Amino acid sequence: MRRLIAAALIIGGASAAQGQAPVLPRVHVLATGGTISNLGNDARRTGDELIAAIPALGKIARVTVEQFSNVASGSVTQDMWRDLAKRIAALQAGPDAPAGYVITHGTDTMEETAYFLGLTVGGCSPVLVTGAMRQANAVGADGPANLLNAVRVAVAPAARGRGTMVLMNDEIFAARDVTKSNTSRMNAFSAPDAGVLGLADPDTVVFHRAAPEGGSTCRRAPFDLATLGAFPRVDVIYAHIGADSVAVEAAVAAGARGLVVAGVGRGGSTPSQGRALRRARDQGVVVATSNRTGSGRVGSGGVSDSLEKLPAGAGANVGSAELNPQKARILLMLALAAKYRPADIARLFEVR
Ligand code: ASP
């Protein structure tokens, strides 16, 4: 169960109170845990403590902090995703709405939370998800720099209208594009197909690609959580030589309404998996084909020649475009919750 502790720390309010300097924009930090807060031996810093350790923030923003949870990111749940997105929506609609949001989060599943928020949070105010590769008390801890940079990006005019992004190691990534591609290095995050979206350099924040509509239009979230029902079960099936039908059958027996194939090459699976996937599809399960290579597209009609193919263009068989399996799972889950038809789901995967 997550604990919600009311915003407790405000940094950066002094200059406004003196009436001299311009009022700084407000950035709201939602701290969820992860290595950025980890001190080892089950001890964790709070969001307040993380912010208090970075006095430079006081010149950039009025930072308010909320302790949403304090867990390793493997313990983040889909219910927490829903609560987080709804919390941001409530803040957006409330008084003194923040100019931007920063979520501190464990890096292991950061890309999933960021993508979920990217699909469910609209508005003009950017959402930056950040964390750390080195724990809070490590020599050369990267958390403070990441947090400082995330706040800088959150207040950058050029970030408006860009939705949810990840900030790690001075690099800005779009939520759809980013993945953790190394277990331990400081540059563990990458965007294999689309590339880095921008940089938080010491002198300025730069973006390499224009914001949608030049940043003039606020985003409408692709999915409206207010109207979505329960999230259906969607499982990932990993393809490899020797894989049989067991995982597919178990997932269907457990009630999966969608399956994502982490396929070989351009989305292939073994003959045994392929037969089980066709049976699942015949029972109404939507099968989205992704791949285990780490980059590259799988279209709705194209799968690898190397192993068994699912028939191209079959009603409930869609390609995941360049989305990796863990991200394809989120999009398929939301699309099924929103009751999209398979043909529309196929199109949805292609919408950037
Ligand atoms: N195990 C950590 C997590 O919560 C790893 C990290 O934050 O880098 O994801």
XYZ file of C-alpha atoms and ligand atoms in Angstrom:
361
model
C 0.000 0.000 0.000
C 1.343 3.347 -0.858
C 1.606 5.999 1.778
C 0.606 9.498 0.868
C 2.374 12.118 2.891
C 1.269 15.659 2.245
C 3.609 18.077 0.558
C 5.979 19.170 3.240
C 8.884 21.050 1.794
C 8.861 24.161 -0.275
C 12.150 25.401 -1.654
C 12.389 28.599 -3.642
C 9.549 30.584 -2.064
C 11.719 33.165 -0.323
C 12.343 35.447 -3.254
C 8.627 35.608 -4.025
C 7.846 36.502 -0.431
C 10.342 39.361 -0.536
C 8.494 40.719 -3.556
C 11.750 41.502 -5.320
C 12.558 38.744 -7.797
C 9.930 37.260 -10.136
C 7.932 34.375 -8.696
C 9.588 31.132 -9.663
C 7.525 28.471 -11.392
C 6.306 25.648 -9.204
C 7.507 22.095 -9.802
C 5.844 19.276 -7.922
C 7.988 16.261 -7.102
C 6.305 12.910 -6.526
C 8.839 10.614 -4.889
C 8.251 6.899 -5.398
C 11.555 5.327 -4.268
C 14.264 3.525 -6.242
C 18.039 3.716 -6.069
C 17.918 7.524 -6.044
C 16.527 7.281 -2.502
C 18.251 4.055 -1.489
C 20.843 4.098 1.307
C 21.270 0.329 1.566
C 20.117 -1.968 4.379
C 16.476 -1.097 3.676
C 17.036 2.575 4.563
C 15.717 5.174 2.132
C 15.828 8.925 1.842
C 12.518 10.714 1.559
C 11.676 13.038 -1.293
C 12.049 15.986 1.097
C 15.571 14.873 1.951
C 16.504 14.452 -1.709
C 15.329 17.981 -2.509
C 16.847 19.571 0.599
C 20.255 18.244 -0.461
C 20.166 20.346 -3.671
C 20.182 24.042 -2.662
C 20.622 25.085 -6.307
C 16.989 24.142 -6.885
C 15.967 27.243 -4.957
C 17.061 29.417 -7.868
C 15.140 27.398 -10.457
C 11.730 26.597 -9.062
C 9.428 26.510 -6.089
C 9.682 22.803 -5.442
C 6.894 21.071 -3.562
C 7.323 17.442 -2.579
C 4.951 14.564 -2.047
C 6.001 11.124 -0.848
C 3.886 8.942 -3.105
C 5.661 5.720 -2.086
C 9.195 4.649 -1.190
C 9.742 1.318 -2.902
C 12.040 -0.409 -5.361
C 10.550 -0.014 -8.802
C 9.881 -3.738 -9.098
C 7.240 -3.182 -6.418
C 5.415 -0.449 -8.336
C 1.945 -1.713 -9.261
C -0.555 -0.912 -11.970
C -2.855 0.527 -9.281
C -0.045 2.900 -8.340
C 0.227 3.940 -12.001
C -3.452 4.792 -11.997
C -3.149 6.750 -8.732
C -0.084 8.607 -9.981
C -1.748 9.664 -13.224
C -4.899 10.721 -11.394
C -2.865 12.659 -8.850
C -1.127 14.605 -11.608
C -4.478 15.311 -13.275
C -5.848 16.608 -9.962
C -2.822 18.861 -9.476
C -3.164 20.151 -13.041
C -6.746 21.132 -12.317
C -6.066 22.587 -8.874
C -4.977 26.013 -7.619
C -1.356 27.124 -8.240
C -1.057 24.273 -10.744
C 2.610 23.315 -11.129
C 4.463 24.281 -14.291
C 5.826 20.749 -14.377
C 6.146 17.488 -12.487
C 9.108 15.334 -11.527
C 8.662 11.702 -10.571
C 11.596 10.081 -8.793
C 11.504 6.370 -9.567
C 13.646 3.253 -9.592
C 15.346 2.791 -12.913
C 14.466 -0.874 -13.408
C 10.873 -0.242 -14.482
C 11.124 3.502 -15.076
C 10.398 3.162 -18.787
C 7.099 1.404 -18.044
C 5.823 4.018 -15.595
C 6.922 6.798 -17.944
C 5.130 5.209 -20.900
C 1.957 4.630 -18.876
C 1.969 8.289 -17.814
C 2.700 9.313 -21.398
C -0.467 7.522 -22.465
C -2.711 8.741 -19.669
C -1.581 12.254 -18.662
C -2.460 15.154 -20.927
C -2.080 18.896 -20.550
C 0.714 21.384 -21.195
C 2.865 20.755 -18.146
C 5.714 18.309 -18.752
C 6.237 15.256 -16.573
C 9.874 14.257 -16.021
C 10.665 10.816 -14.640
C 14.130 10.476 -13.161
C 16.193 8.295 -10.866
C 19.750 7.207 -10.265
C 22.090 4.394 -11.157
C 24.124 4.873 -7.974
C 22.467 4.847 -4.601
C 22.011 8.020 -2.572
C 25.081 7.571 -0.342
C 27.449 6.278 -3.049
C 30.593 8.134 -4.079
C 29.665 9.893 -7.315
C 25.927 9.457 -6.784
C 24.095 10.632 -9.902
C 20.727 11.236 -8.241
C 21.225 14.908 -7.308
C 22.332 15.895 -10.821
C 19.466 13.965 -12.382
C 16.937 15.543 -10.041
C 18.308 19.037 -10.617
C 18.233 18.514 -14.375
C 14.731 17.080 -14.278
C 13.489 20.218 -12.515
C 15.355 22.396 -15.036
C 13.639 20.598 -17.893
C 10.267 20.706 -16.131
C 10.366 24.530 -16.136
C 11.934 24.915 -19.592
C 9.494 26.660 -21.973
C 10.615 24.305 -24.745
C 9.424 21.313 -22.715
C 5.789 22.429 -22.673
C 3.367 20.229 -24.571
C 5.840 17.342 -24.793
C 4.100 15.158 -22.235
C 6.067 12.605 -20.230
C 9.829 12.290 -20.612
C 12.683 10.521 -18.849
C 15.739 12.466 -17.702
C 18.841 10.411 -16.972
C 22.545 11.209 -17.320
C 21.873 14.701 -18.779
C 19.769 13.157 -21.573
C 16.074 13.668 -22.217
C 14.073 10.825 -23.750
C 10.472 10.651 -24.931
C 8.475 8.187 -22.845
C 7.624 6.075 -25.879
C 11.230 5.782 -27.014
C 13.237 5.186 -23.857
C 14.483 1.905 -22.473
C 16.936 0.784 -19.830
C 19.551 -1.011 -21.902
C 22.290 -1.671 -19.359
C 22.156 -3.063 -15.831
C 24.703 -0.777 -14.212
C 26.334 1.937 -16.300
C 25.578 5.630 -15.846
C 24.441 5.810 -19.473
C 22.050 2.893 -18.981
C 19.184 4.646 -20.761
C 18.831 4.874 -24.508
C 16.270 5.272 -27.253
C 17.448 2.714 -29.812
C 15.115 3.681 -32.662
C 14.211 7.334 -32.165
C 17.331 8.601 -30.390
C 17.758 11.096 -27.588
C 15.084 13.796 -27.556
C 17.207 16.498 -25.959
C 19.894 17.423 -23.480
C 20.106 19.155 -20.119
C 23.459 20.815 -20.677
C 25.043 23.052 -18.034
C 24.152 26.225 -19.926
C 20.750 25.342 -21.325
C 18.104 22.734 -22.088
C 17.974 21.817 -25.761
C 15.578 19.658 -27.747
C 16.610 18.000 -30.992
C 13.063 17.617 -32.279
C 10.222 20.117 -32.362
C 7.367 19.719 -29.895
C 4.059 18.550 -31.380
C 2.321 21.606 -32.846
C 5.426 23.621 -31.965
C 4.489 23.308 -28.285
C 1.529 25.633 -28.771
C -1.064 22.916 -28.249
C -1.438 21.045 -25.013
C -1.576 17.281 -25.308
C -4.742 15.256 -25.093
C -3.882 11.954 -23.445
C -4.582 8.990 -25.736
C -6.445 7.270 -22.881
C -8.844 8.817 -20.374
C -8.490 6.993 -17.065
C -11.806 8.419 -15.891
C -13.637 6.249 -18.405
C -11.432 3.140 -18.375
C -12.525 0.073 -16.474
C -10.288 -2.529 -14.848
C -7.081 -3.334 -16.678
C -7.316 -6.736 -18.352
C -4.562 -9.285 -17.958
C -1.911 -9.043 -20.679
C 1.129 -11.327 -20.557
C 4.455 -11.321 -22.378
C 5.521 -14.554 -24.090
C 9.246 -14.886 -24.737
C 10.282 -16.728 -27.899
C 13.450 -18.810 -27.978
C 14.630 -22.056 -29.473
C 12.940 -24.865 -27.612
C 10.009 -22.755 -26.370
C 6.774 -24.741 -26.269
C 3.105 -23.886 -25.813
C 3.096 -24.005 -22.008
C 3.516 -20.297 -21.296
C 0.867 -19.309 -23.849
C -1.626 -21.845 -22.545
C -0.954 -20.879 -18.930
C -1.479 -17.205 -19.708
C -4.770 -17.886 -21.487
C -5.900 -20.169 -18.658
C -5.085 -17.366 -16.210
C -7.454 -15.079 -18.114
C -5.141 -13.132 -20.414
C -7.108 -11.086 -22.944
C -3.940 -9.978 -24.652
C -0.533 -11.522 -25.292
C 2.635 -9.766 -26.373
C 5.204 -11.927 -28.119
C 8.838 -11.038 -27.469
C 9.592 -12.631 -30.785
C 12.846 -13.570 -32.441
C 13.977 -11.300 -35.250
C 10.976 -9.528 -36.705
C 8.594 -11.261 -34.385
C 8.873 -15.006 -34.979
C 8.133 -17.755 -32.503
C 8.567 -21.535 -32.435
C 6.070 -23.787 -34.238
C 4.662 -24.902 -30.896
C 4.256 -21.325 -29.686
C 2.800 -20.284 -33.025
C 0.111 -22.985 -32.859
C -0.740 -22.035 -29.268
C -0.899 -18.349 -30.212
C -3.290 -19.134 -33.076
C -5.503 -21.113 -30.703
C -5.430 -18.199 -28.252
C -6.321 -15.793 -31.019
C -9.198 -18.010 -32.100
C -10.499 -17.730 -28.538
C -10.530 -13.937 -28.857
C -7.137 -13.108 -27.375
C -5.386 -10.196 -29.086
C -1.784 -11.076 -29.938
C 0.662 -8.187 -30.360
C 3.988 -9.158 -31.851
C 7.051 -7.363 -30.542
C 10.629 -8.562 -30.605
C 13.477 -9.413 -28.281
C 16.256 -7.735 -30.273
C 16.088 -4.408 -28.444
C 15.326 -2.296 -31.495
C 13.518 -2.297 -34.805
C 9.908 -2.437 -35.911
C 7.403 -5.232 -36.224
C 4.560 -4.240 -38.529
C 1.107 -5.725 -38.355
C 1.775 -7.746 -41.492
C 5.418 -8.681 -41.106
C 6.987 -11.423 -39.023
C 10.261 -13.271 -39.259
C 10.860 -16.111 -41.699
C 13.129 -17.843 -39.248
C 10.478 -19.607 -37.202
C 6.732 -20.097 -37.285
C 4.694 -17.170 -38.616
C 1.364 -15.921 -37.490
C -0.747 -15.192 -40.560
C -0.214 -11.651 -41.753
C -3.128 -9.307 -41.256
C -5.135 -11.711 -39.103
C -7.915 -9.964 -37.196
C -6.473 -10.150 -33.726
C -2.793 -10.243 -34.555
C -1.077 -6.881 -34.501
C 2.496 -5.687 -34.782
C 3.887 -3.554 -31.975
C 5.789 -1.157 -34.287
C 9.023 -0.254 -32.473
C 7.601 -0.742 -28.983
C 9.530 -3.246 -26.900
C 7.557 -6.043 -25.229
C 7.121 -4.353 -21.857
C 5.809 -1.204 -23.510
C 3.655 -3.050 -26.039
C 2.061 -4.788 -23.051
C 1.005 -1.437 -21.548
C -0.470 -0.119 -24.793
C -2.342 -3.372 -25.443
C -3.677 -3.412 -21.879
C -4.989 0.145 -22.166
C -6.392 -0.455 -25.646
C -8.282 -3.522 -24.440
C -9.517 -1.633 -21.361
C -10.781 1.070 -23.731
C -12.478 -1.647 -25.836
C -10.705 -0.821 -29.082
C -11.242 -3.305 -31.921
C -8.166 -5.194 -33.162
C -7.938 -3.171 -36.379
C -7.883 0.021 -34.344
C -5.358 -1.454 -31.941
C -3.055 -2.129 -34.906
C -3.307 1.536 -35.901
C -2.801 2.665 -32.300
C 0.590 0.987 -32.160
C 1.768 3.147 -35.042
C 0.710 6.490 -33.501
C 3.732 8.356 -32.225
N 16.368 -1.559 -7.878
C 16.256 -0.185 -8.204
C 14.847 0.143 -8.598
O 14.085 0.496 -7.752
C 17.181 0.169 -9.264
C 17.295 1.626 -9.517
O 16.515 2.444 -9.056
O 18.220 1.959 -10.252
O 14.499 0.072 -9.748
